[in-house]
Coordinates of C-alpha atoms and ligand atoms in Angstrom, one line a residue:
X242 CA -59.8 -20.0 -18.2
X243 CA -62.6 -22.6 -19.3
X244 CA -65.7 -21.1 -19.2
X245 CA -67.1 -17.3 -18.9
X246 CA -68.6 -18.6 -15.3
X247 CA -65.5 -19.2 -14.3
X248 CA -63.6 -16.7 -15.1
X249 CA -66.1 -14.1 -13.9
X250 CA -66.2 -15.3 -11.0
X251 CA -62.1 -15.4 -10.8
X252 CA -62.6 -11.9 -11.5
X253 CA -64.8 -10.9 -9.0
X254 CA -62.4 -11.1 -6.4
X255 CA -59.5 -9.4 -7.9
X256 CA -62.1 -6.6 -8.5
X257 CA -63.3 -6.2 -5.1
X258 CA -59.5 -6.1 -4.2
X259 CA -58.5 -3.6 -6.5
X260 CA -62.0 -1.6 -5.8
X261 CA -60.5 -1.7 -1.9
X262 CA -57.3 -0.7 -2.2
X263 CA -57.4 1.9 -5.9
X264 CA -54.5 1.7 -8.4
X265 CA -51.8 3.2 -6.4
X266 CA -48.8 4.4 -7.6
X267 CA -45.4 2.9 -6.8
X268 CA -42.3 5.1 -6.0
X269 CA -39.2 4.1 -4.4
X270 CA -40.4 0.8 -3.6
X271 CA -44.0 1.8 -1.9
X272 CA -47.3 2.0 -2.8
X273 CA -48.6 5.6 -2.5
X274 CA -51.7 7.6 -3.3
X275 CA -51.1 10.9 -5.4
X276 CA -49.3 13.5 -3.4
X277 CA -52.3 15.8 -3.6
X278 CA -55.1 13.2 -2.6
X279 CA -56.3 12.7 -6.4
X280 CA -57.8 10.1 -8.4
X281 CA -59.6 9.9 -11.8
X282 CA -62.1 6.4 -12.6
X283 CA -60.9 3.4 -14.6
X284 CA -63.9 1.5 -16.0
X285 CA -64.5 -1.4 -18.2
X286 CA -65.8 -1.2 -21.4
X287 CA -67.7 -4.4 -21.3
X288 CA -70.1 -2.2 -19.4
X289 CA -68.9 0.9 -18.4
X290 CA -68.9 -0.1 -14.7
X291 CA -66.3 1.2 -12.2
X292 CA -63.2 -1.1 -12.4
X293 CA -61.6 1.3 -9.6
X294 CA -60.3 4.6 -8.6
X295 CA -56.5 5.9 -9.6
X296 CA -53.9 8.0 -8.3
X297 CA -53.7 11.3 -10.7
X298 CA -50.3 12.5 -10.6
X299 CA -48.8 15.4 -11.0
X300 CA -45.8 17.2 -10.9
X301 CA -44.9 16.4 -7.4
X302 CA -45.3 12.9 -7.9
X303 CA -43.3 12.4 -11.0
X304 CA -40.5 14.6 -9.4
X305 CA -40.5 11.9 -6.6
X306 CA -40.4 9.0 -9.0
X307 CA -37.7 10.1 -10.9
X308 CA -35.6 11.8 -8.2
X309 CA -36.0 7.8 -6.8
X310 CA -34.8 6.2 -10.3
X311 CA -32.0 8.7 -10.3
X312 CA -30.6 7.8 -6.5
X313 CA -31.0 4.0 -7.5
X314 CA -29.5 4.3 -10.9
X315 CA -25.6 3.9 -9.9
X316 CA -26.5 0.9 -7.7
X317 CA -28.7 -1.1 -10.4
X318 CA -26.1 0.5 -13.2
X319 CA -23.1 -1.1 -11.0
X320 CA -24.7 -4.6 -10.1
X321 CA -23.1 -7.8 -11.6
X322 CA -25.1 -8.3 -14.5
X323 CA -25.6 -12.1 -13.4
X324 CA -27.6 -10.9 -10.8
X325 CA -29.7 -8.2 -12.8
X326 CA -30.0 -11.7 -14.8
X327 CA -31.4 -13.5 -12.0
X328 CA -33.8 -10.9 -10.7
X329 CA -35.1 -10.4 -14.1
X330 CA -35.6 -14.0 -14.1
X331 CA -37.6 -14.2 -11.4
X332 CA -39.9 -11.3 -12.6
X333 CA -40.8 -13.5 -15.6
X334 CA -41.4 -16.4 -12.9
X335 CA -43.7 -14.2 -11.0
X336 CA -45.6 -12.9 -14.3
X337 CA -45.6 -16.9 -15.0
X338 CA -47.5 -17.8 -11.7
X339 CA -50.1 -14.8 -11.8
X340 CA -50.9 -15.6 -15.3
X341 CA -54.5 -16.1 -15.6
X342 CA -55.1 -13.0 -13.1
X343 CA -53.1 -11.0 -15.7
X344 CA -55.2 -12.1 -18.1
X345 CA -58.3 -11.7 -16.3
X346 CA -57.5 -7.9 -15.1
X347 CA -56.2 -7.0 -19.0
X348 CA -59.9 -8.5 -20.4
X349 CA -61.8 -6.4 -18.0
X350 CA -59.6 -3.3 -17.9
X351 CA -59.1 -3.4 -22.1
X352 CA -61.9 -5.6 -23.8
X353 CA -59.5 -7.6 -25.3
X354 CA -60.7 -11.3 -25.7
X355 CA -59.7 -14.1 -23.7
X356 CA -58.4 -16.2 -26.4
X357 CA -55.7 -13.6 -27.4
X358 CA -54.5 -12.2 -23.4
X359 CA -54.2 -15.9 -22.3
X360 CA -50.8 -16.0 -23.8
X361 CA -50.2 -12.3 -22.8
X362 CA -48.4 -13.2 -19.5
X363 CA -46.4 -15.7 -21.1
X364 CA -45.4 -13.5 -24.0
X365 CA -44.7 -10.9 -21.2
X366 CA -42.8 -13.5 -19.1
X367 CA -40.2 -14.1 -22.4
X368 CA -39.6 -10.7 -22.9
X369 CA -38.1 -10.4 -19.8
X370 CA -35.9 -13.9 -19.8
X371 CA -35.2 -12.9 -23.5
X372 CA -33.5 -9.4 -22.4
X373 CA -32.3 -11.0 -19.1
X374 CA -30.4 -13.8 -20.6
X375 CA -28.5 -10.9 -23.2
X376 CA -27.4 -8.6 -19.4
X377 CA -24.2 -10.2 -19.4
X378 CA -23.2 -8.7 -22.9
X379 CA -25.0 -5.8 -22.9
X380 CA -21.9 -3.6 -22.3
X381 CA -19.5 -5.4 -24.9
X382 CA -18.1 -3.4 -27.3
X383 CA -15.5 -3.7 -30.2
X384 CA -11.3 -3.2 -30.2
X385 CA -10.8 -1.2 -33.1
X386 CA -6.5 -0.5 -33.1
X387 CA -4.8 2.5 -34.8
X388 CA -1.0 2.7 -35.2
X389 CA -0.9 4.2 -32.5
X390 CA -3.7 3.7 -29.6
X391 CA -5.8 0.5 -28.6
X392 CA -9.3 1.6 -29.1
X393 CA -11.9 0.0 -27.7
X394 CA -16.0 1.0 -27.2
X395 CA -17.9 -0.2 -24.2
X396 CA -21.7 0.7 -23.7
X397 CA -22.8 2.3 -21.0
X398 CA -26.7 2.6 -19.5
X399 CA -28.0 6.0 -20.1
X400 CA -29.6 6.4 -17.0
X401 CA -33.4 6.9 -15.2
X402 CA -35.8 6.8 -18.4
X403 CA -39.2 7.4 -19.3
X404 CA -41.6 4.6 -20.4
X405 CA -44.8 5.5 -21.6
X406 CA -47.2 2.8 -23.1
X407 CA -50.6 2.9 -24.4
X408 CA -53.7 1.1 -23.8
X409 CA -53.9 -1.9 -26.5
X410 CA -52.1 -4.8 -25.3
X411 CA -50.6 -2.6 -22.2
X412 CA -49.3 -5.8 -19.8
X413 CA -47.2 -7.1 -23.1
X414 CA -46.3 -3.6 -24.4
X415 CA -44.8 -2.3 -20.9
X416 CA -43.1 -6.1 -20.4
X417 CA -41.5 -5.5 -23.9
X418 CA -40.1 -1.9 -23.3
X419 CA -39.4 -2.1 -19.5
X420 CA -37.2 -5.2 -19.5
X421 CA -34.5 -4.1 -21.9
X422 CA -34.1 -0.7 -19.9
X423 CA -33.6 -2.9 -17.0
X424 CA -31.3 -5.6 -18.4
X425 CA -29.1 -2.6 -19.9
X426 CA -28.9 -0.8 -16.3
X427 CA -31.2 2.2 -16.9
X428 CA -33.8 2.8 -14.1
X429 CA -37.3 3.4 -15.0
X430 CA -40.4 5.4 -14.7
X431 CA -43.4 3.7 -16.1
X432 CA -46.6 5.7 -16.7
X433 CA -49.2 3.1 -18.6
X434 CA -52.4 4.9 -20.1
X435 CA -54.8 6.0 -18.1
X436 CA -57.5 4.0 -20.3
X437 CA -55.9 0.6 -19.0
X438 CA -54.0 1.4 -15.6
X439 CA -54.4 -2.5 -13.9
X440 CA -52.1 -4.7 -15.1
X441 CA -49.0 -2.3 -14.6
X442 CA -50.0 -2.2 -11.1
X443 CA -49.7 -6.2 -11.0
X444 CA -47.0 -6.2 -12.9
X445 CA -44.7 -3.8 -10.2
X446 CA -46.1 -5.9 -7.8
X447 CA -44.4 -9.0 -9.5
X448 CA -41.1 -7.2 -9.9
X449 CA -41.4 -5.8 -6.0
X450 CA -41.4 -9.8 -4.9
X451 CA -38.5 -10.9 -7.5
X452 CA -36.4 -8.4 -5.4
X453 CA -35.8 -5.1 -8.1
X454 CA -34.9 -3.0 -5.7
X455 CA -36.3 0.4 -4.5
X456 CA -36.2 2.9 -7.0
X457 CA -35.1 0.8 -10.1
X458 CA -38.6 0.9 -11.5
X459 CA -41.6 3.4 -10.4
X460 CA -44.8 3.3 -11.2
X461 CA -46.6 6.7 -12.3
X462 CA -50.3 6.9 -13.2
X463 CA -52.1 10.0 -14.4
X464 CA -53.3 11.6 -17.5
X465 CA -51.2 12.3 -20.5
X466 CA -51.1 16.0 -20.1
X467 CA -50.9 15.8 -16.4
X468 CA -47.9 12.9 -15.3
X469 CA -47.1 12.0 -18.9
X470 CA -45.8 15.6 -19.9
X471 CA -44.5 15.9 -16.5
X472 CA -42.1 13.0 -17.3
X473 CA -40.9 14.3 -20.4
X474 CA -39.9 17.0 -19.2
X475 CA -37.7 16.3 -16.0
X476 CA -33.9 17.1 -15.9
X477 CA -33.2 13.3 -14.1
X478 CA -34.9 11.6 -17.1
X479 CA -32.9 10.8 -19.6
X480 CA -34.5 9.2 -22.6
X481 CA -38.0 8.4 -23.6
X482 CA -40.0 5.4 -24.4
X483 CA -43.3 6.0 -26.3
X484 CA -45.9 3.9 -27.7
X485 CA -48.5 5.5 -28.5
X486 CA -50.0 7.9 -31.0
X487 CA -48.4 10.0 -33.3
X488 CA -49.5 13.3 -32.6
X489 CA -48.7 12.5 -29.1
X490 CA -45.0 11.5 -30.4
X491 CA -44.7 14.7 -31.9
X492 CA -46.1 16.8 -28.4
X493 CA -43.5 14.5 -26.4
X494 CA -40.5 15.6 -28.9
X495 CA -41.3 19.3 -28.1
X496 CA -41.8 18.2 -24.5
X497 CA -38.3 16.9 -24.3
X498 CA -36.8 19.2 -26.7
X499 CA -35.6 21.9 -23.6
X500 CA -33.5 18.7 -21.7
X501 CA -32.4 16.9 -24.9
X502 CA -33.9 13.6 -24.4
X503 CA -33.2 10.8 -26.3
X504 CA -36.4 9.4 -28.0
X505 CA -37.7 6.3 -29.0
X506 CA -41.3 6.3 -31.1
X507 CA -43.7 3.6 -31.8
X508 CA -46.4 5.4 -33.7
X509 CA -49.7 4.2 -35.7
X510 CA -49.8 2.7 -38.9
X511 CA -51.9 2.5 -42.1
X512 CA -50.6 -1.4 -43.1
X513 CA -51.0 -2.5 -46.1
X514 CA -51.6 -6.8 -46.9
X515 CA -51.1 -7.3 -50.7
X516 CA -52.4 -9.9 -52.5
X517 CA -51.5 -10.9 -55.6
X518 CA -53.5 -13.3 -58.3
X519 CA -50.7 -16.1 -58.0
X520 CA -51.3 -15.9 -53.8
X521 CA -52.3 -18.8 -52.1
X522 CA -55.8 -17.5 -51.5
X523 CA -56.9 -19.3 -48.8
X524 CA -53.9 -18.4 -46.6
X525 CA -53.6 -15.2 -47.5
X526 CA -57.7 -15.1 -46.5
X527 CA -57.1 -16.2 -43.6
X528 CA -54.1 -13.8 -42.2
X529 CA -56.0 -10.8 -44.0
X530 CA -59.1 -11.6 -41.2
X531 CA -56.8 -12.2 -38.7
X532 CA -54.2 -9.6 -39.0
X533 CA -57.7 -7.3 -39.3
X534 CA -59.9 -8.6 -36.9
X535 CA -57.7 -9.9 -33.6
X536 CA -57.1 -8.1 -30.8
X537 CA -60.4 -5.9 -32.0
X538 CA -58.5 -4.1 -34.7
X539 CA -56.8 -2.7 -31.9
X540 CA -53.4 -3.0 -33.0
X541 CA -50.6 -1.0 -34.6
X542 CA -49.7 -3.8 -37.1
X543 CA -52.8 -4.3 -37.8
X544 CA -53.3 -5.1 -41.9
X545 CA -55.8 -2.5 -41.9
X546 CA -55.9 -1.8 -46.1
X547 CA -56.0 -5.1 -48.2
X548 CA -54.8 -4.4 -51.6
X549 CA -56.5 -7.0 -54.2
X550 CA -55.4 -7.6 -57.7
X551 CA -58.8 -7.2 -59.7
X552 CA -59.2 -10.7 -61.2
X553 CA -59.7 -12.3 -57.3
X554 CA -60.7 -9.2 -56.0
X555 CA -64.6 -10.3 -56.3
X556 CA -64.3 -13.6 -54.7
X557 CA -61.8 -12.4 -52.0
X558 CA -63.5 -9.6 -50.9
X559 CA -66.4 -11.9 -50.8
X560 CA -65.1 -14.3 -48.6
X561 CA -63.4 -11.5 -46.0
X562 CA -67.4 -10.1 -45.8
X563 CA -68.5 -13.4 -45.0
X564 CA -66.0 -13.9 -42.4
X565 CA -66.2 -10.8 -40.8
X566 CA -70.3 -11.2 -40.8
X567 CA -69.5 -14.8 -39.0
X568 CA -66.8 -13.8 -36.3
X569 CA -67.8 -14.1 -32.5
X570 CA -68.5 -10.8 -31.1
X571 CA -69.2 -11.1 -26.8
X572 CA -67.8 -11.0 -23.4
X573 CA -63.8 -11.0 -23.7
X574 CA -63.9 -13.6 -20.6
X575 CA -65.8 -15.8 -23.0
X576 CA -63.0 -18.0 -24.6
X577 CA -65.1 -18.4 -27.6
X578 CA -65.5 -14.9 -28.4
X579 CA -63.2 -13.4 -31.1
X580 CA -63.8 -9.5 -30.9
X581 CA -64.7 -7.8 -27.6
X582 CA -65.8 -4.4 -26.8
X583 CA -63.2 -1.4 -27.6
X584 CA -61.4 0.3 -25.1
X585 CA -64.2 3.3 -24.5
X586 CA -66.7 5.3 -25.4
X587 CA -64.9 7.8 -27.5
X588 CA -62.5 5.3 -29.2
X589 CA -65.8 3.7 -30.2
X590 CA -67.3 6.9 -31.0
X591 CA -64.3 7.5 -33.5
X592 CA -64.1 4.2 -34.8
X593 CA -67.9 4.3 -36.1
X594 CA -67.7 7.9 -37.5
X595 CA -65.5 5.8 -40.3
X596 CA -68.4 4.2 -41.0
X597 CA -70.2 7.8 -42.1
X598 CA -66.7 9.1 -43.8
X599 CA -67.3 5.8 -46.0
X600 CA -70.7 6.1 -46.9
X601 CA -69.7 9.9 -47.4
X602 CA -66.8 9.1 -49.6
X603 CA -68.7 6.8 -51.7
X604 CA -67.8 3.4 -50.8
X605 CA -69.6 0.7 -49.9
X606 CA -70.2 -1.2 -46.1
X607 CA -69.8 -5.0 -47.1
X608 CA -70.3 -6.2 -43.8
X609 CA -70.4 -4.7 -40.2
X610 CA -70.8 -1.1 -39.9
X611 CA -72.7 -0.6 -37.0
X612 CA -72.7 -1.1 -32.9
X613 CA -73.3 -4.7 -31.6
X614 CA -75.8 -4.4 -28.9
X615 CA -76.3 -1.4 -26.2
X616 CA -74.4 -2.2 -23.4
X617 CA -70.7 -1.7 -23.7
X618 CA -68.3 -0.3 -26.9
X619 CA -69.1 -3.3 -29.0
X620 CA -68.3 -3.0 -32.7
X621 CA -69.4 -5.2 -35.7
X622 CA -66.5 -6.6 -37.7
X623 CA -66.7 -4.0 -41.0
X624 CA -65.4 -4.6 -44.5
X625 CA -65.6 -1.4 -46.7
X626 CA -65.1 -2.1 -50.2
X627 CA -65.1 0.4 -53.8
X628 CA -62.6 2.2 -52.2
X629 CA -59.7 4.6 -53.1
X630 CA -56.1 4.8 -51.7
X631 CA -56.8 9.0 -51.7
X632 CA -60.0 8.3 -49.4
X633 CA -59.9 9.0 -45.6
X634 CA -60.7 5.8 -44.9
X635 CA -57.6 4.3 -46.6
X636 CA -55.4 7.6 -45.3
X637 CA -56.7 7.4 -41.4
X638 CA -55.4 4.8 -38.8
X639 CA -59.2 3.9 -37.4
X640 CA -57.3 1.5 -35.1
X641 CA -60.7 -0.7 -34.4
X642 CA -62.1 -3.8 -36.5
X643 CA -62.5 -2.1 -40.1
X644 CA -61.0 -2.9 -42.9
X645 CA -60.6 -0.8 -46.3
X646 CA -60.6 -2.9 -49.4
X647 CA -58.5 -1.3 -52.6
X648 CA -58.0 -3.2 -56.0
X649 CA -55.3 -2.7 -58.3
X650 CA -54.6 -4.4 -61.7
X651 CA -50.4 -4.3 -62.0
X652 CA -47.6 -4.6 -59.8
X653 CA -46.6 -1.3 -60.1
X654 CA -49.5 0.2 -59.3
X655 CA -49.8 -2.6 -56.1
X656 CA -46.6 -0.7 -55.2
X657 CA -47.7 3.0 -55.5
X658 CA -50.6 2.3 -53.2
X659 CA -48.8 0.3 -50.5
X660 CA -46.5 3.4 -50.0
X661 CA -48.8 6.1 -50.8
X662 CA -49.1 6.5 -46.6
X663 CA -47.7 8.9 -44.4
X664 CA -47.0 5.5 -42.4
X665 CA -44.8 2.9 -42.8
X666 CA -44.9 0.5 -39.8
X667 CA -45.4 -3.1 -41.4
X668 CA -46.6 -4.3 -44.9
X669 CA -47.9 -8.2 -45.9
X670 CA -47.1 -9.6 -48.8
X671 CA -49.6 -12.3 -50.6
X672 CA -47.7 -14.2 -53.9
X673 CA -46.4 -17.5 -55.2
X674 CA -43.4 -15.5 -57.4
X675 CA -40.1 -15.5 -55.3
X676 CA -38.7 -12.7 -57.9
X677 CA -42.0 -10.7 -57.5
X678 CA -41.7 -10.9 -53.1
X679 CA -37.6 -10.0 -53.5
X680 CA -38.3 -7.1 -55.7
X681 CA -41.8 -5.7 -54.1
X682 CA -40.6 -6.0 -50.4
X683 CA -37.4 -4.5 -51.4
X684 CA -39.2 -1.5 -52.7
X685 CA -41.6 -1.1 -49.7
X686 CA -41.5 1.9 -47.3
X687 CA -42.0 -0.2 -44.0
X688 CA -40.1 -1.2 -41.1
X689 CA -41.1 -5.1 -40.9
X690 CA -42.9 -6.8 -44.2
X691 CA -43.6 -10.1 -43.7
X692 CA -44.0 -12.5 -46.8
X693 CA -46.9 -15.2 -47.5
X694 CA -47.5 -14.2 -43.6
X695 CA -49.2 -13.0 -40.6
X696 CA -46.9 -10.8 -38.0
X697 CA -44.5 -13.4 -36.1
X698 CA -42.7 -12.3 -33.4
X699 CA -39.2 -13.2 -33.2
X700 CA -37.9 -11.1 -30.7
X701 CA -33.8 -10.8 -32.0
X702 CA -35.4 -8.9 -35.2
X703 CA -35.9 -5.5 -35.0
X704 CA -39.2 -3.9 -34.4
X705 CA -40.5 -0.3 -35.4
X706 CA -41.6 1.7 -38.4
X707 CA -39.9 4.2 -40.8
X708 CA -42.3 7.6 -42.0
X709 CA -44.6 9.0 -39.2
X710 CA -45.3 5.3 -37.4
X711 CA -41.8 6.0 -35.2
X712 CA -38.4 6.2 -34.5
X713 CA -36.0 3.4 -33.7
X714 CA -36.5 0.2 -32.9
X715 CA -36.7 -2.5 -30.7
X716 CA -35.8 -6.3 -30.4
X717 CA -32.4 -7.9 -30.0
X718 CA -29.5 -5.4 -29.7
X719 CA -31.1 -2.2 -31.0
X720 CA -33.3 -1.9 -27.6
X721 CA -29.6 -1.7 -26.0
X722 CA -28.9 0.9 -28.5
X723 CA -31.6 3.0 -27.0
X724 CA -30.9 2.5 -23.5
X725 CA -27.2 2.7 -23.7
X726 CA -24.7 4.9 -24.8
X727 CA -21.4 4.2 -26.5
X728 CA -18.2 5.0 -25.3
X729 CA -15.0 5.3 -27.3
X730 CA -12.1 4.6 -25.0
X731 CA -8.3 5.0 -26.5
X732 CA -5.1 3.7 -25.1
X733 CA -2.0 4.7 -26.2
X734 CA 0.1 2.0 -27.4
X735 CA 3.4 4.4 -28.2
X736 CA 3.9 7.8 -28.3
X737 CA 0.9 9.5 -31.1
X738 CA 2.1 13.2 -32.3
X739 CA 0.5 15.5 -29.7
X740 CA 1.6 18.5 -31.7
X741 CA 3.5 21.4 -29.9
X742 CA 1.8 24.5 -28.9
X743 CA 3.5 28.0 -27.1
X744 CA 6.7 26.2 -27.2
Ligands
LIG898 P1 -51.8 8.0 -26.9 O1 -50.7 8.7 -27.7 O2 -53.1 8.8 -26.8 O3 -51.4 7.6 -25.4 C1 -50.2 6.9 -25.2 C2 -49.6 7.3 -23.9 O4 -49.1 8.6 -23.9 C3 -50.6 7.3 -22.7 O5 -50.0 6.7 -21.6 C4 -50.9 8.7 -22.5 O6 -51.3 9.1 -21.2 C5 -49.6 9.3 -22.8 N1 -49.6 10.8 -23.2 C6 -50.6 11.4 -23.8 N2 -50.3 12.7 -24.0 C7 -49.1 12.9 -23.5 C8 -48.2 14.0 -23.4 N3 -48.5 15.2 -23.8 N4 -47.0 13.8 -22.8 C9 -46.6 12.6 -22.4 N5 -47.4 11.5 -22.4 C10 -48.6 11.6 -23.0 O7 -52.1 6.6 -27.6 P2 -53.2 5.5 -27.4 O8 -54.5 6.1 -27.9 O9 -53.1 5.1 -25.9 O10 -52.7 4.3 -28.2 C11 -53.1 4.0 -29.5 C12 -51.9 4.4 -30.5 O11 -50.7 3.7 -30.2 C13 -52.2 4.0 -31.9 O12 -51.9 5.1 -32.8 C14 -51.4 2.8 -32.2 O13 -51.1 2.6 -33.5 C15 -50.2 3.1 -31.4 N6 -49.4 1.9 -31.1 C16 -48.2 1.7 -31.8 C17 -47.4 0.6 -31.6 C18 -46.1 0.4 -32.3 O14 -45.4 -0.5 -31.9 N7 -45.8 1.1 -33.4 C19 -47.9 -0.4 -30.7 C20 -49.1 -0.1 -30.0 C21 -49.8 1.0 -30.2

């Protein structure tokens, strides 16, 4: 991955590949076209050109897929967990070897920069030998004794489940949600969005070759309304994995609602990074850019609302505008570039009408603020600044490169605004004042808040947000929690009192 040359022309044959074949499907351990012959176009956003035709599922496919998970389930449920270990293994080995094509295929397919999906593969790769390695005690449980019984709990996998990711970061994001369900002994149906459909077809691939066997993990692609509601709604799925939007989260709920499913919800977020006068400003400029501008804004933890204590709020702001001005915009196969194009069209489309709602609302573009060329959904790095927590611009997840600057003078009031979201994913913290960081973080309404900080991932913690950006969490043991159930088993040690009845 060395120099754009080269990695275009790596590219070029995995594209003409991929333009042969189209993005299949994958059900019960075979490629297949959609039952009823249709596809829909995946294209790049680096220039809108054809990356290649999918399979649009429907009904008929998804009942396939998960009438497969559901005849595989007891097998894969029942296999020595050493060897669910080993074959998870050799999925992250697989993932290690295609590496750079992963990273290649995400670039084109998402617009995400080279620099940041380099390490994707590997990042996918520990997911699955953190979650493999943790098989073997997946079903422990505790022995709780009464008087009179041995009690003991045991956790069992729930069964074929739903997986359904979105399109920023999809290779990592499916590798994170897909191998926990596996480890744990569920079967799975993974339906990636249809914005970014490539790298899930690699990635079953992979898992084909490091022996998961027919059945323990389909692939479904298709629109949202078509295959993803579909999903939700089958009588052989049991639970649901979402990432993805909120108002989407609340349409899957209903979905599922009929057949009880189990959900799990990561949503959007609003995050706020606060920095405080005593902060060490240099570092706290720098993870305020890049917790902003990576991964084109495209990120739910992204710190998307700096809150600025007045007396550095001049020369902060300040220096964010003049990073933001100076940040590489180009080609995502260009290692030097730093923001590439946005997914598409419309998501640009969206992400610059914030740039009117500003100028609307009254505050001011600092830097960025307008398209970066005509060819492809390049965006400038933007900096709004004389904003208000109450303005759309702070309330709205824009989920691109912009960032809304809000000053405060007291800790209190720093506070007030940090929570004043319906969202409450993740929250930064900026100060020198150990009392100030216990007491601030303690009182924030977010699921992860990392102090003097960027986001770290440390995959034993748990991950998720609280308010409307989800439901449960994931990381460690809780992603067992999701994909298991527990099960209270008590053995009667003597004789309890079974009271007496028509006697
Ligand atoms: P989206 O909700 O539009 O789509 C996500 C997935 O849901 C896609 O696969 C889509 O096809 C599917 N879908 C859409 N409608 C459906 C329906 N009715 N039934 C079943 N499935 C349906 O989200 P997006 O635009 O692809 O992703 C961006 C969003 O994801 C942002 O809000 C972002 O914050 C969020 N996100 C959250 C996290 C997190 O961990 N909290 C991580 C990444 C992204």
């Amino acid at each position: 991955m060395t120099d754009l040359a080269h990695n275009l022309s790596a590219l070029r044959s995995m594209l003409e590949d991929v333009a042969q074949s189209g993005i299949l499907n994958h059900i019960d351990g075979k490629p297949v076209p959609a039952v009823s012959g249709a596809w829909f176009d995946t294209l790049s956003p680096v220039d809108d050109s054809l990356v290649a035709r999918v399979a649009r599922s429907d009904v008929a496919d998804v009942d396939l897929a998960a009438q497969a998970a559901a005849r595989a389930f007891a097998d894969w449920r029942d296999m020595p967990a050493t060897e669910r270990k080993r074959i998870l293994h050799a999925v992250a080995d697989g993932i290690e070897a295609r590496a750079e094509e992963i990273a290649l295929c995400e670039c084109w397919d998402t617009g995400q920069p080279i620099r940041y999906m380099a390490k994707a593969a590997l990042r996918g790769a520990e997911n699955f030998r953190f979650f493999a390695d943790r098989a073997g005690a997946a079903r422990d449980g505790q022995t709780l004794p009464s008087p009179s019984l041995m009690n003991i709990t045991t956790r069992v996998p729930i069964g074929p489940v739903a997986i359904i990711t979105p399109w920023n970061t999809p290779f990592m994001l499916s590798t994170w949600k897909i191998a926990p369900a596996l480890a744990a002994g569920c079967t799975v149906v993974h339906k990636p969005a249809e914005l970014s459909p490539w790298t899930a077809r690699v990635l079953i691939d992979i898992a084909e070759k490091a022996g998961v066997p027919p059945g323990v993990w389909n692939l479904i692609n298709g629109m949202g309304a078509e295959a993803g509601k579909a999903l939700t709604t089958h009588p052989d799925i049991k639970a649901i994995a979402f990432v993805g939007d909120g108002a989407t989260g609340s349409a899957i709920m209903a979905q599922g609602a009929p057949t009880l499913k189990r959900v799990h919800f990561e949503l959007g977020g609003k995050n706020p990074i606060i920095v405080f006068d005593d902060a060490d400003f240099e570092r706290a400029l720098d993870a305020a850019v890049f917790m902003i501008y990576s991964l084109n804004g495209e990120r739910c933890t992204s710190s998307s609302r700096l809150l600025i204590q007045d007396s550095i709020a001049d020369a902060f702001e300040a220096r964010v505008a003049e990073r933001a001005r100076a940040i590489r915009v180009g080609h995502p196969l260009d290692p030097a570039t730093e923001v590439g194009p946005l997914i598409h069209a419309d998501h640009r489309a969206k992400v610059m009408a914030s740039f009117d709602t500003a100028r609307a609302e009254g505050a001011t573009i600092a830097a960025g603020g307008a398209r970066v060329g005509d060819v492809g959904q390049y965006v400038a790095p933007t900096l709004f600044t004389n904003a208000r927590n109450d303005m759309t611009i702070a309330q709205d997840e824009i989920f691109g490169p912009v960032l809304t600057s809000i000053r405060f003078d007291t800790e209190d009031t720093a506070l007030r605004l940090a929570n004043d979201t319906v969202y409450g994913l993740t929250a930064f913290l900026w100060t020198s004042d150990v009392t100030r960081a216990m007491r601030f973080s303690d009182r924030l309404e977010a699921g992860m808040v990392w102090v003097n900080s960027a986001n770290v991932r440390h995959l034993p913690t748990p991950f998720g947000g609280m308010k409307a950006s989800g439901i449960g969490r994931d990381g460690g043991d809780w992603s067992f929690d999701f994909y298991m159930e527990q099960k209270h088993i008590g053995f009667a040690t003597s004789d309890p009192k079974i009271p007496r009845l028509g006697v």
